[in-house]
Amino acid sequence: MIYLDGGVPWGKVNSAQSKALVQFCLRRSKYIVLPREHREKIEDSVVEKLKREAIEEVKQRSERQIRYIRTLSPRQWGIDNIRSNAKQEIKELQQIRGSFKKEDTLMEDLAEWGLVKREFATSSFTTYRPGTIWDLCYFDKEQVDLREQRKDIFACPLYMGAYGFEDPAFADWEGNVWMCICSHEQSFSMGITEENYKEFEKMNIRHFK
């Protein structure tokens, strides 16, 4: 498997490359996953579960980073920063509240737009905003209008009905996200096979791997 990053800061993606990249992603995906900030009612139990899982992930990630640093040097360089950053992130996660009053009708509203399922998260695949709950909406790729993305892969927002989305991602037939876009940073990341990488190279998109 080859992991690569493209877009800013490695280079701009022009309209012809955007069109080719969208087609490349669609051929290898079953779903297009569209994130948005959740702004409707949500059960407290769902919020608490999200927070617990996210906090545990932060703890495990920081522990892995510390173990790795200790294999490089017996000194504590960088470890205090890791602990401080983890503490701040956990504090922000603990402050998440589901305080919106509007009824949540997203699933019903977007059924005709090809919405298959919705997951809740504390970030999109590329963007973290303190205190924010995200909807990760999995759409049938055949029903998502990507005309603007074919001109500019980073075009944002992407509308489905009355809902605006950002940071689109592509998922395979098992629902695993393999390509994600950061709309505002104008960058993308993906994990592909050696064979698919050879086809990706033909688009002449500057990237780092």
mmCIF file of C-alpha atoms in Angstrom:
data_model
loop_
_atom_site.group_PDB
_atom_site.id
_atom_site.type_symbol
_atom_site.label_atom_id
_atom_site.label_comp_id
_atom_site.label_asym_id
_atom_site.label_seq_id
_atom_site.Cartn_x
_atom_site.Cartn_y
_atom_site.Cartn_z
ATOM 1 C CA MET A 1 0.000 0.000 0.000
ATOM 2 C CA ILE A 2 1.230 3.483 -0.903
ATOM 3 C CA TYR A 3 0.201 6.500 1.175
ATOM 4 C CA LEU A 4 0.472 9.947 -0.383
ATOM 5 C CA ASP A 5 -0.500 13.580 0.139
ATOM 6 C CA GLY A 6 -1.263 16.068 -2.606
ATOM 7 C CA GLY A 7 -2.424 19.643 -3.131
ATOM 8 C CA VAL A 8 -1.035 22.437 -0.962
ATOM 9 C CA PRO A 9 1.866 22.768 -0.183
ATOM 10 C CA TRP A 10 3.163 20.414 -2.882
ATOM 11 C CA GLY A 11 1.379 22.089 -5.755
ATOM 12 C CA LYS A 12 -1.973 23.281 -7.087
ATOM 13 C CA VAL A 13 -4.444 20.934 -8.765
ATOM 14 C CA ASN A 14 -5.800 22.439 -11.982
ATOM 15 C CA SER A 15 -9.252 21.833 -13.519
ATOM 16 C CA ALA A 16 -8.112 19.084 -15.886
ATOM 17 C CA GLN A 17 -6.382 17.290 -13.007
ATOM 18 C CA SER A 18 -9.435 17.765 -10.785
ATOM 19 C CA LYS A 19 -11.676 16.110 -13.363
ATOM 20 C CA ALA A 20 -9.262 13.204 -13.795
ATOM 21 C CA LEU A 21 -8.828 12.795 -10.041
ATOM 22 C CA VAL A 22 -12.588 12.706 -9.419
ATOM 23 C CA GLN A 23 -12.985 10.000 -12.073
ATOM 24 C CA PHE A 24 -10.049 8.081 -10.597
ATOM 25 C CA CYS A 25 -11.704 8.142 -7.156
ATOM 26 C CA LEU A 26 -15.190 7.255 -8.388
ATOM 27 C CA ARG A 27 -13.964 4.156 -10.208
ATOM 28 C CA ARG A 28 -12.531 2.838 -6.938
ATOM 29 C CA SER A 29 -15.370 3.751 -4.595
ATOM 30 C CA LYS A 30 -18.890 2.719 -3.652
ATOM 31 C CA TYR A 31 -19.632 5.678 -1.398
ATOM 32 C CA ILE A 32 -18.885 9.362 -1.227
ATOM 33 C CA VAL A 33 -18.675 10.441 2.412
ATOM 34 C CA LEU A 34 -19.683 14.034 3.078
ATOM 35 C CA PRO A 35 -18.998 15.605 6.501
ATOM 36 C CA ARG A 36 -20.853 18.544 8.017
ATOM 37 C CA GLU A 37 -21.054 20.175 11.424
ATOM 38 C CA HIS A 38 -23.987 18.701 13.326
ATOM 39 C CA ARG A 39 -26.415 21.440 14.408
ATOM 40 C CA GLU A 40 -29.515 19.494 15.416
ATOM 41 C CA LYS A 41 -30.743 17.666 18.521
ATOM 42 C CA ILE A 42 -28.671 14.683 19.583
ATOM 43 C CA GLU A 43 -29.106 12.267 22.479
ATOM 44 C CA ASP A 44 -26.848 12.800 25.483
ATOM 45 C CA SER A 45 -25.879 9.111 25.420
ATOM 46 C CA VAL A 46 -24.554 9.494 21.865
ATOM 47 C CA VAL A 47 -22.509 12.566 22.846
ATOM 48 C CA GLU A 48 -21.026 10.836 25.900
ATOM 49 C CA LYS A 49 -20.095 7.747 23.869
ATOM 50 C CA LEU A 50 -18.401 9.945 21.261
ATOM 51 C CA LYS A 51 -16.428 11.760 23.941
ATOM 52 C CA ARG A 52 -15.313 8.560 25.679
ATOM 53 C CA GLU A 53 -14.109 6.979 22.444
ATOM 54 C CA ALA A 54 -12.332 10.135 21.265
ATOM 55 C CA ILE A 55 -10.603 10.679 24.620
ATOM 56 C CA GLU A 56 -9.417 7.064 24.687
ATOM 57 C CA GLU A 57 -8.047 7.446 21.157
ATOM 58 C CA VAL A 58 -6.127 10.588 22.204
ATOM 59 C CA LYS A 59 -4.627 8.755 25.187
ATOM 60 C CA GLN A 60 -3.575 5.757 23.093
ATOM 61 C CA ARG A 61 -2.121 7.972 20.358
ATOM 62 C CA SER A 62 -0.047 10.008 22.811
ATOM 63 C CA GLU A 63 1.214 6.823 24.484
ATOM 64 C CA ARG A 64 2.294 5.422 21.105
ATOM 65 C CA GLN A 65 4.114 8.666 20.292
ATOM 66 C CA ILE A 66 5.901 8.667 23.652
ATOM 67 C CA ARG A 67 6.962 5.021 23.256
ATOM 68 C CA TYR A 68 8.341 5.815 19.809
ATOM 69 C CA ILE A 69 10.317 8.842 21.027
ATOM 70 C CA ARG A 70 11.832 6.763 23.829
ATOM 71 C CA THR A 71 13.168 4.296 21.242
ATOM 72 C CA LEU A 72 15.088 7.181 19.645
ATOM 73 C CA SER A 73 16.536 8.738 22.783
ATOM 74 C CA PRO A 74 16.467 8.105 26.536
ATOM 75 C CA ARG A 75 15.966 11.834 27.040
ATOM 76 C CA GLN A 76 12.540 13.450 27.363
ATOM 77 C CA TRP A 77 12.733 15.690 24.261
ATOM 78 C CA GLY A 78 9.239 16.242 22.903
ATOM 79 C CA ILE A 79 7.455 14.138 25.509
ATOM 80 C CA ASP A 80 6.245 17.109 27.566
ATOM 81 C CA ASN A 81 4.758 18.667 24.414
ATOM 82 C CA ILE A 82 2.943 15.440 23.551
ATOM 83 C CA ARG A 83 1.464 15.231 27.048
ATOM 84 C CA SER A 84 0.492 18.912 27.019
ATOM 85 C CA ASN A 85 -1.191 18.657 23.601
ATOM 86 C CA ALA A 86 -3.068 15.512 24.638
ATOM 87 C CA LYS A 87 -4.253 17.190 27.848
ATOM 88 C CA GLN A 88 -5.545 20.196 25.871
ATOM 89 C CA GLU A 89 -7.316 18.009 23.311
ATOM 90 C CA ILE A 90 -8.973 15.946 26.053
ATOM 91 C CA LYS A 91 -10.120 19.156 27.768
ATOM 92 C CA GLU A 92 -11.707 20.345 24.506
ATOM 93 C CA LEU A 93 -13.416 16.980 23.969
ATOM 94 C CA GLN A 94 -14.846 17.047 27.482
ATOM 95 C CA GLN A 95 -16.504 20.378 26.674
ATOM 96 C CA ILE A 96 -18.535 19.003 23.748
ATOM 97 C CA ARG A 97 -22.258 19.469 24.338
ATOM 98 C CA GLY A 98 -25.261 18.488 22.255
ATOM 99 C CA SER A 99 -27.147 21.701 22.952
ATOM 100 C CA PHE A 100 -29.007 22.287 19.680
ATOM 101 C CA LYS A 101 -32.817 22.418 19.711
ATOM 102 C CA LYS A 102 -33.663 21.917 16.043
ATOM 103 C CA GLU A 103 -35.182 18.524 15.225
ATOM 104 C CA ASP A 104 -32.803 16.184 13.390
ATOM 105 C CA THR A 105 -34.455 15.190 10.088
ATOM 106 C CA LEU A 106 -31.266 14.764 8.044
ATOM 107 C CA MET A 107 -31.779 11.053 7.279
ATOM 108 C CA GLU A 108 -35.322 11.649 6.042
ATOM 109 C CA ASP A 109 -34.436 14.836 4.163
ATOM 110 C CA LEU A 110 -31.556 13.272 2.248
ATOM 111 C CA ALA A 111 -32.930 9.787 1.563
ATOM 112 C CA GLU A 112 -33.882 10.829 -1.959
ATOM 113 C CA TRP A 113 -30.348 12.176 -2.438
ATOM 114 C CA GLY A 114 -28.833 8.740 -1.932
ATOM 115 C CA LEU A 115 -27.932 8.936 1.757
ATOM 116 C CA VAL A 116 -27.169 5.389 2.929
ATOM 117 C CA LYS A 117 -26.050 5.987 6.517
ATOM 118 C CA ARG A 118 -24.846 8.668 8.918
ATOM 119 C CA GLU A 119 -22.172 8.356 11.612
ATOM 120 C CA PHE A 120 -21.282 10.864 14.322
ATOM 121 C CA ALA A 121 -17.675 11.918 14.966
ATOM 122 C CA THR A 122 -15.628 14.566 16.758
ATOM 123 C CA SER A 123 -13.889 15.583 13.513
ATOM 124 C CA SER A 124 -14.210 15.191 9.782
ATOM 125 C CA PHE A 125 -11.521 13.029 8.200
ATOM 126 C CA THR A 126 -9.255 16.065 7.860
ATOM 127 C CA THR A 127 -10.641 18.846 10.084
ATOM 128 C CA TYR A 128 -10.888 19.159 13.866
ATOM 129 C CA ARG A 129 -12.768 22.051 15.454
ATOM 130 C CA PRO A 130 -12.938 22.193 19.263
ATOM 131 C CA GLY A 131 -16.388 21.452 20.649
ATOM 132 C CA THR A 132 -17.837 20.330 17.322
ATOM 133 C CA ILE A 133 -19.803 17.167 16.552
ATOM 134 C CA TRP A 134 -19.710 16.064 12.926
ATOM 135 C CA ASP A 135 -22.108 14.136 10.717
ATOM 136 C CA LEU A 136 -20.272 11.737 8.398
ATOM 137 C CA CYS A 137 -22.832 11.021 5.685
ATOM 138 C CA TYR A 138 -22.324 8.057 3.347
ATOM 139 C CA PHE A 139 -23.963 8.611 -0.040
ATOM 140 C CA ASP A 140 -24.417 6.326 -3.016
ATOM 141 C CA LYS A 141 -21.763 7.704 -5.378
ATOM 142 C CA GLU A 142 -24.181 7.598 -8.319
ATOM 143 C CA GLN A 143 -26.439 10.188 -6.695
ATOM 144 C CA VAL A 144 -23.889 12.823 -5.690
ATOM 145 C CA ASP A 145 -23.495 15.808 -8.001
ATOM 146 C CA LEU A 146 -19.757 16.442 -8.314
ATOM 147 C CA ARG A 147 -19.859 18.964 -11.169
ATOM 148 C CA GLU A 148 -18.088 21.645 -9.128
ATOM 149 C CA GLN A 149 -15.479 19.174 -7.863
ATOM 150 C CA ARG A 150 -14.708 18.132 -11.445
ATOM 151 C CA LYS A 151 -13.690 21.759 -12.018
ATOM 152 C CA ASP A 152 -11.993 22.183 -8.629
ATOM 153 C CA ILE A 153 -11.513 19.128 -6.403
ATOM 154 C CA PHE A 154 -11.483 21.440 -3.356
ATOM 155 C CA ALA A 155 -14.751 23.297 -4.154
ATOM 156 C CA CYS A 156 -16.721 23.973 -0.979
ATOM 157 C CA PRO A 157 -19.428 23.794 0.222
ATOM 158 C CA LEU A 158 -20.949 20.835 -1.611
ATOM 159 C CA TYR A 159 -24.743 20.939 -1.332
ATOM 160 C CA MET A 160 -27.129 18.016 -1.083
ATOM 161 C CA GLY A 161 -30.612 19.440 -0.822
ATOM 162 C CA ALA A 162 -30.532 22.221 1.766
ATOM 163 C CA TYR A 163 -27.463 20.793 3.540
ATOM 164 C CA GLY A 164 -23.935 22.047 2.937
ATOM 165 C CA PHE A 165 -20.921 19.740 3.287
ATOM 166 C CA GLU A 166 -17.133 20.038 3.257
ATOM 167 C CA ASP A 167 -14.074 17.760 3.235
ATOM 168 C CA PRO A 168 -15.507 15.030 0.961
ATOM 169 C CA ALA A 169 -14.015 11.548 1.134
ATOM 170 C CA PHE A 170 -14.261 8.355 -0.903
ATOM 171 C CA ALA A 171 -14.971 4.907 0.578
ATOM 172 C CA ASP A 172 -14.595 1.458 -0.961
ATOM 173 C CA TRP A 173 -17.165 -1.370 -1.170
ATOM 174 C CA GLU A 174 -16.590 -2.265 2.503
ATOM 175 C CA GLY A 175 -17.133 1.344 3.572
ATOM 176 C CA ASN A 176 -13.466 2.004 4.329
ATOM 177 C CA VAL A 177 -12.358 5.559 3.559
ATOM 178 C CA TRP A 178 -9.246 5.490 1.352
ATOM 179 C CA MET A 179 -9.147 9.060 0.011
ATOM 180 C CA CYS A 180 -10.001 12.240 1.923
ATOM 181 C CA ILE A 181 -9.939 15.920 1.045
ATOM 182 C CA CYS A 182 -9.432 19.006 3.193
ATOM 183 C CA SER A 183 -11.493 21.641 1.389
ATOM 184 C CA HIS A 184 -10.110 24.702 3.183
ATOM 185 C CA GLU A 185 -6.458 23.645 3.181
ATOM 186 C CA GLN A 186 -6.791 22.479 -0.449
ATOM 187 C CA SER A 187 -4.992 19.213 0.201
ATOM 188 C CA PHE A 188 -5.789 15.514 0.009
ATOM 189 C CA SER A 189 -4.504 12.171 1.288
ATOM 190 C CA MET A 190 -4.997 8.639 0.019
ATOM 191 C CA GLY A 191 -3.839 5.070 0.387
ATOM 192 C CA ILE A 192 -3.656 3.071 -2.855
ATOM 193 C CA THR A 193 -2.051 -0.036 -4.306
ATOM 194 C CA GLU A 194 1.113 0.029 -6.397
ATOM 195 C CA GLU A 195 -0.962 -0.637 -9.522
ATOM 196 C CA ASN A 196 -3.338 2.238 -8.791
ATOM 197 C CA TYR A 197 -0.394 4.503 -8.001
ATOM 198 C CA LYS A 198 0.959 3.973 -11.507
ATOM 199 C CA GLU A 199 -2.350 5.241 -12.889
ATOM 200 C CA PHE A 200 -2.380 8.155 -10.423
ATOM 201 C CA GLU A 201 1.057 9.248 -11.640
ATOM 202 C CA LYS A 202 -0.326 9.724 -15.161
ATOM 203 C CA MET A 203 -2.303 12.752 -13.901
ATOM 204 C CA ASN A 204 0.966 14.599 -13.124
ATOM 205 C CA ILE A 205 -0.362 15.865 -9.806
ATOM 206 C CA ARG A 206 2.477 16.970 -7.552
ATOM 207 C CA HIS A 207 2.484 14.979 -4.337
ATOM 208 C CA PHE A 208 4.521 13.521 -1.497
ATOM 209 C CA LYS A 209 4.692 9.844 -0.529
#
